[in-house]
Amino acid sequence: MGGFSGLTWVVLVFLLLTIVGVFFLVPPVQGDASKPVMNRPRFPKGTMPANLAIAIAWSVCGIVISILPAQLKLNGYELWVGPALFFINMAGVLMQPFVRKMNSNVALCVGFICLPCGYGLLLFGANGGIIFLVLAGTILAGTACYGVTYLGGLQLIVERRRKRLERLQGITCLLI
């Protein structure tokens, strides 16, 4: 094992200075000791499938974004990495105005269909070196992830929470 280089020592010194600064120079936060530092998340009843759908869709997009550049480079398409990553992000963003007009359950169903189809096209295109399939797959996967699944899931969560709040307000009015 070789010794540390000069840059490593500089980074270690800055790390130690940062730790010292955080512990000794940052003033303590004043707060109510009886309250918890963090609240646990509260999910409205019936929204866990939407939360899981969003998490799975975003995980797939994360995998695509991290693996796709290397796979395209293996096939000699490194110049197409930028457009492919652009499509996966922008396809969902451009789809969101249409999704706002959709029913949240329909949007989630469309996302469940688009995500595996887009991911399959992407994998088939990347393995076979067919750039058209890669781009089509990124557009379809981006539409599913950042468009219909994400926004449809959020709409479902808001709808369920609104129904619960309306029910609680009605109960409160009866009790008063």
mmCIF file of C-alpha atoms in Angstrom:
data_model
loop_
_atom_site.group_PDB
_atom_site.id
_atom_site.type_symbol
_atom_site.label_atom_id
_atom_site.label_comp_id
_atom_site.label_asym_id
_atom_site.label_seq_id
_atom_site.Cartn_x
_atom_site.Cartn_y
_atom_site.Cartn_z
ATOM 1 C CA MET A 1 0.000 0.000 0.000
ATOM 2 C CA GLY A 2 1.349 3.349 -0.996
ATOM 3 C CA GLY A 3 1.208 6.491 1.069
ATOM 4 C CA PHE A 4 -1.352 9.216 0.814
ATOM 5 C CA SER A 5 -0.856 11.800 -1.893
ATOM 6 C CA GLY A 6 -0.724 15.517 -1.135
ATOM 7 C CA LEU A 7 -4.301 16.050 -2.301
ATOM 8 C CA THR A 8 -5.569 13.364 0.059
ATOM 9 C CA TRP A 9 -4.008 15.195 3.021
ATOM 10 C CA VAL A 10 -5.623 18.462 1.925
ATOM 11 C CA VAL A 11 -9.040 16.768 1.723
ATOM 12 C CA LEU A 12 -8.554 15.162 5.156
ATOM 13 C CA VAL A 13 -7.583 18.522 6.710
ATOM 14 C CA PHE A 14 -10.680 20.187 5.227
ATOM 15 C CA LEU A 15 -12.815 17.293 6.470
ATOM 16 C CA LEU A 16 -11.483 17.670 10.006
ATOM 17 C CA LEU A 17 -11.974 21.455 9.891
ATOM 18 C CA THR A 18 -15.568 20.939 8.767
ATOM 19 C CA ILE A 19 -16.256 18.490 11.595
ATOM 20 C CA VAL A 20 -14.737 20.872 14.147
ATOM 21 C CA GLY A 21 -16.737 23.744 12.676
ATOM 22 C CA VAL A 22 -20.020 21.848 12.886
ATOM 23 C CA PHE A 23 -19.527 20.723 16.480
ATOM 24 C CA PHE A 24 -18.025 23.867 17.962
ATOM 25 C CA LEU A 25 -18.958 26.854 15.814
ATOM 26 C CA VAL A 26 -22.595 26.170 14.890
ATOM 27 C CA PRO A 27 -24.945 27.355 17.675
ATOM 28 C CA PRO A 28 -27.266 24.732 19.152
ATOM 29 C CA VAL A 29 -30.870 24.758 17.988
ATOM 30 C CA GLN A 30 -33.338 25.910 20.603
ATOM 31 C CA GLY A 31 -36.579 23.978 20.565
ATOM 32 C CA ASP A 32 -39.196 22.240 22.601
ATOM 33 C CA ALA A 33 -37.645 19.105 24.066
ATOM 34 C CA SER A 34 -41.056 17.426 24.436
ATOM 35 C CA LYS A 35 -41.691 17.500 20.672
ATOM 36 C CA PRO A 36 -40.001 14.958 18.417
ATOM 37 C CA VAL A 37 -37.231 16.235 16.173
ATOM 38 C CA MET A 38 -38.870 14.615 13.156
ATOM 39 C CA ASN A 39 -42.459 13.643 12.479
ATOM 40 C CA ARG A 40 -43.193 10.255 11.003
ATOM 41 C CA PRO A 41 -44.758 10.409 7.555
ATOM 42 C CA ARG A 42 -48.497 9.920 7.432
ATOM 43 C CA PHE A 43 -49.994 8.291 4.385
ATOM 44 C CA PRO A 44 -53.725 8.605 3.735
ATOM 45 C CA LYS A 45 -55.505 5.272 3.779
ATOM 46 C CA GLY A 46 -55.384 3.501 0.427
ATOM 47 C CA THR A 47 -52.429 5.438 -1.023
ATOM 48 C CA MET A 48 -49.627 2.949 -0.427
ATOM 49 C CA PRO A 49 -49.933 1.423 -3.945
ATOM 50 C CA ALA A 50 -49.519 4.902 -5.457
ATOM 51 C CA ASN A 51 -46.487 5.565 -3.256
ATOM 52 C CA LEU A 52 -44.932 2.241 -4.257
ATOM 53 C CA ALA A 53 -45.666 2.897 -7.943
ATOM 54 C CA ILE A 54 -43.877 6.248 -7.767
ATOM 55 C CA ALA A 55 -40.918 4.681 -5.952
ATOM 56 C CA ILE A 56 -40.612 1.847 -8.486
ATOM 57 C CA ALA A 57 -40.925 4.211 -11.457
ATOM 58 C CA TRP A 58 -38.277 6.557 -10.114
ATOM 59 C CA SER A 59 -36.005 3.609 -9.325
ATOM 60 C CA VAL A 60 -36.262 2.402 -12.908
ATOM 61 C CA CYS A 61 -35.424 5.882 -14.173
ATOM 62 C CA GLY A 62 -32.446 6.025 -11.820
ATOM 63 C CA ILE A 63 -31.197 2.706 -13.141
ATOM 64 C CA VAL A 64 -31.634 3.870 -16.720
ATOM 65 C CA ILE A 65 -29.853 7.165 -16.093
ATOM 66 C CA SER A 66 -26.929 5.451 -14.375
ATOM 67 C CA ILE A 67 -26.444 2.492 -16.727
ATOM 68 C CA LEU A 68 -27.504 3.811 -20.137
ATOM 69 C CA PRO A 69 -24.418 5.988 -20.852
ATOM 70 C CA ALA A 70 -22.011 3.082 -20.400
ATOM 71 C CA GLN A 71 -24.174 0.732 -22.464
ATOM 72 C CA LEU A 72 -24.456 3.223 -25.326
ATOM 73 C CA LYS A 73 -20.702 3.779 -25.250
ATOM 74 C CA LEU A 74 -20.129 0.030 -25.605
ATOM 75 C CA ASN A 75 -22.135 0.078 -28.830
ATOM 76 C CA GLY A 76 -20.445 3.203 -30.176
ATOM 77 C CA TYR A 77 -23.366 5.531 -29.559
ATOM 78 C CA GLU A 78 -21.784 7.776 -26.922
ATOM 79 C CA LEU A 79 -22.984 10.877 -28.818
ATOM 80 C CA TRP A 80 -26.576 9.755 -28.232
ATOM 81 C CA VAL A 81 -26.279 9.727 -24.419
ATOM 82 C CA GLY A 82 -27.289 13.377 -24.095
ATOM 83 C CA PRO A 83 -30.437 13.128 -26.228
ATOM 84 C CA ALA A 84 -31.459 9.862 -24.522
ATOM 85 C CA LEU A 85 -31.151 11.382 -21.042
ATOM 86 C CA PHE A 86 -32.935 14.509 -22.258
ATOM 87 C CA PHE A 87 -35.818 12.424 -23.593
ATOM 88 C CA ILE A 88 -36.233 10.405 -20.416
ATOM 89 C CA ASN A 89 -36.610 13.584 -18.373
ATOM 90 C CA MET A 90 -38.511 15.799 -20.779
ATOM 91 C CA ALA A 91 -41.029 13.218 -22.022
ATOM 92 C CA GLY A 92 -42.607 13.038 -18.578
ATOM 93 C CA VAL A 93 -42.525 16.789 -18.087
ATOM 94 C CA LEU A 94 -44.238 17.359 -21.423
ATOM 95 C CA MET A 95 -46.855 14.726 -20.565
ATOM 96 C CA GLN A 96 -47.885 16.307 -17.253
ATOM 97 C CA PRO A 97 -50.424 18.827 -18.647
ATOM 98 C CA PHE A 98 -52.331 15.928 -20.232
ATOM 99 C CA VAL A 99 -52.110 13.822 -17.081
ATOM 100 C CA ARG A 100 -53.665 16.600 -14.990
ATOM 101 C CA LYS A 101 -56.862 16.111 -16.981
ATOM 102 C CA MET A 102 -56.855 12.329 -16.477
ATOM 103 C CA ASN A 103 -58.368 10.323 -13.675
ATOM 104 C CA SER A 104 -55.610 9.359 -11.216
ATOM 105 C CA ASN A 105 -56.402 5.631 -11.395
ATOM 106 C CA VAL A 106 -56.318 5.712 -15.195
ATOM 107 C CA ALA A 107 -52.993 7.569 -15.093
ATOM 108 C CA LEU A 108 -51.493 4.944 -12.794
ATOM 109 C CA CYS A 109 -52.736 2.140 -15.064
ATOM 110 C CA VAL A 110 -51.202 3.849 -18.092
ATOM 111 C CA GLY A 111 -47.956 4.150 -16.132
ATOM 112 C CA PHE A 112 -48.035 0.453 -15.227
ATOM 113 C CA ILE A 113 -48.307 -0.376 -18.933
ATOM 114 C CA CYS A 114 -45.809 2.190 -20.255
ATOM 115 C CA LEU A 115 -43.024 1.528 -17.749
ATOM 116 C CA PRO A 116 -42.240 -2.121 -18.571
ATOM 117 C CA CYS A 117 -42.802 -1.520 -22.297
ATOM 118 C CA GLY A 118 -40.452 1.460 -22.325
ATOM 119 C CA TYR A 119 -37.850 -0.289 -20.223
ATOM 120 C CA GLY A 120 -38.056 -3.383 -22.435
ATOM 121 C CA LEU A 121 -37.602 -1.307 -25.599
ATOM 122 C CA LEU A 122 -34.683 0.449 -23.991
ATOM 123 C CA LEU A 123 -32.966 -2.791 -22.959
ATOM 124 C CA PHE A 124 -33.571 -4.453 -26.319
ATOM 125 C CA GLY A 125 -32.290 -1.403 -28.187
ATOM 126 C CA ALA A 126 -29.245 -0.938 -25.959
ATOM 127 C CA ASN A 127 -28.237 -4.609 -26.163
ATOM 128 C CA GLY A 128 -28.810 -4.789 -29.908
ATOM 129 C CA GLY A 129 -27.285 -1.411 -30.693
ATOM 130 C CA ILE A 130 -30.530 -0.079 -32.216
ATOM 131 C CA ILE A 131 -30.566 3.605 -31.310
ATOM 132 C CA PHE A 132 -34.157 4.165 -32.466
ATOM 133 C CA LEU A 133 -35.413 1.614 -29.917
ATOM 134 C CA VAL A 134 -33.246 3.161 -27.216
ATOM 135 C CA LEU A 135 -34.722 6.607 -27.837
ATOM 136 C CA ALA A 136 -38.276 5.239 -28.088
ATOM 137 C CA GLY A 137 -37.745 3.332 -24.850
ATOM 138 C CA THR A 138 -36.408 6.395 -23.032
ATOM 139 C CA ILE A 139 -39.388 8.450 -24.187
ATOM 140 C CA LEU A 140 -41.853 5.777 -23.083
ATOM 141 C CA ALA A 141 -40.091 5.140 -19.757
ATOM 142 C CA GLY A 142 -39.820 8.882 -19.090
ATOM 143 C CA THR A 143 -43.502 9.319 -19.870
ATOM 144 C CA ALA A 144 -44.320 6.552 -17.420
ATOM 145 C CA CYS A 145 -41.970 7.680 -14.662
ATOM 146 C CA TYR A 146 -42.074 11.453 -14.613
ATOM 147 C CA GLY A 147 -45.443 11.862 -16.276
ATOM 148 C CA VAL A 148 -48.308 9.494 -15.665
ATOM 149 C CA THR A 149 -47.101 7.452 -12.674
ATOM 150 C CA TYR A 150 -45.678 10.364 -10.708
ATOM 151 C CA LEU A 151 -48.454 12.864 -11.315
ATOM 152 C CA GLY A 152 -51.225 10.255 -11.260
ATOM 153 C CA GLY A 153 -49.914 8.924 -7.951
ATOM 154 C CA LEU A 154 -49.723 12.383 -6.446
ATOM 155 C CA GLN A 155 -53.255 13.157 -7.649
ATOM 156 C CA LEU A 156 -54.512 9.959 -6.014
ATOM 157 C CA ILE A 157 -52.811 10.823 -2.718
ATOM 158 C CA VAL A 158 -54.281 14.346 -2.744
ATOM 159 C CA GLU A 159 -57.770 13.020 -3.589
ATOM 160 C CA ARG A 160 -57.680 10.482 -0.765
ATOM 161 C CA ARG A 161 -56.410 13.066 1.702
ATOM 162 C CA ARG A 162 -59.082 15.558 0.624
ATOM 163 C CA LYS A 163 -61.819 12.953 1.147
ATOM 164 C CA ARG A 164 -60.460 12.163 4.591
ATOM 165 C CA LEU A 165 -60.300 15.860 5.537
ATOM 166 C CA GLU A 166 -63.866 16.426 4.310
ATOM 167 C CA ARG A 167 -65.054 13.500 6.409
ATOM 168 C CA LEU A 168 -63.196 14.818 9.465
ATOM 169 C CA GLN A 169 -64.635 18.317 8.959
ATOM 170 C CA GLY A 170 -68.145 16.845 8.764
ATOM 171 C CA ILE A 171 -67.598 14.918 11.989
ATOM 172 C CA THR A 172 -66.210 18.044 13.676
ATOM 173 C CA CYS A 173 -69.276 20.064 12.647
ATOM 174 C CA LEU A 174 -71.549 17.395 14.121
ATOM 175 C CA LEU A 175 -69.635 17.412 17.401
ATOM 176 C CA ILE A 176 -69.757 21.200 17.772
#
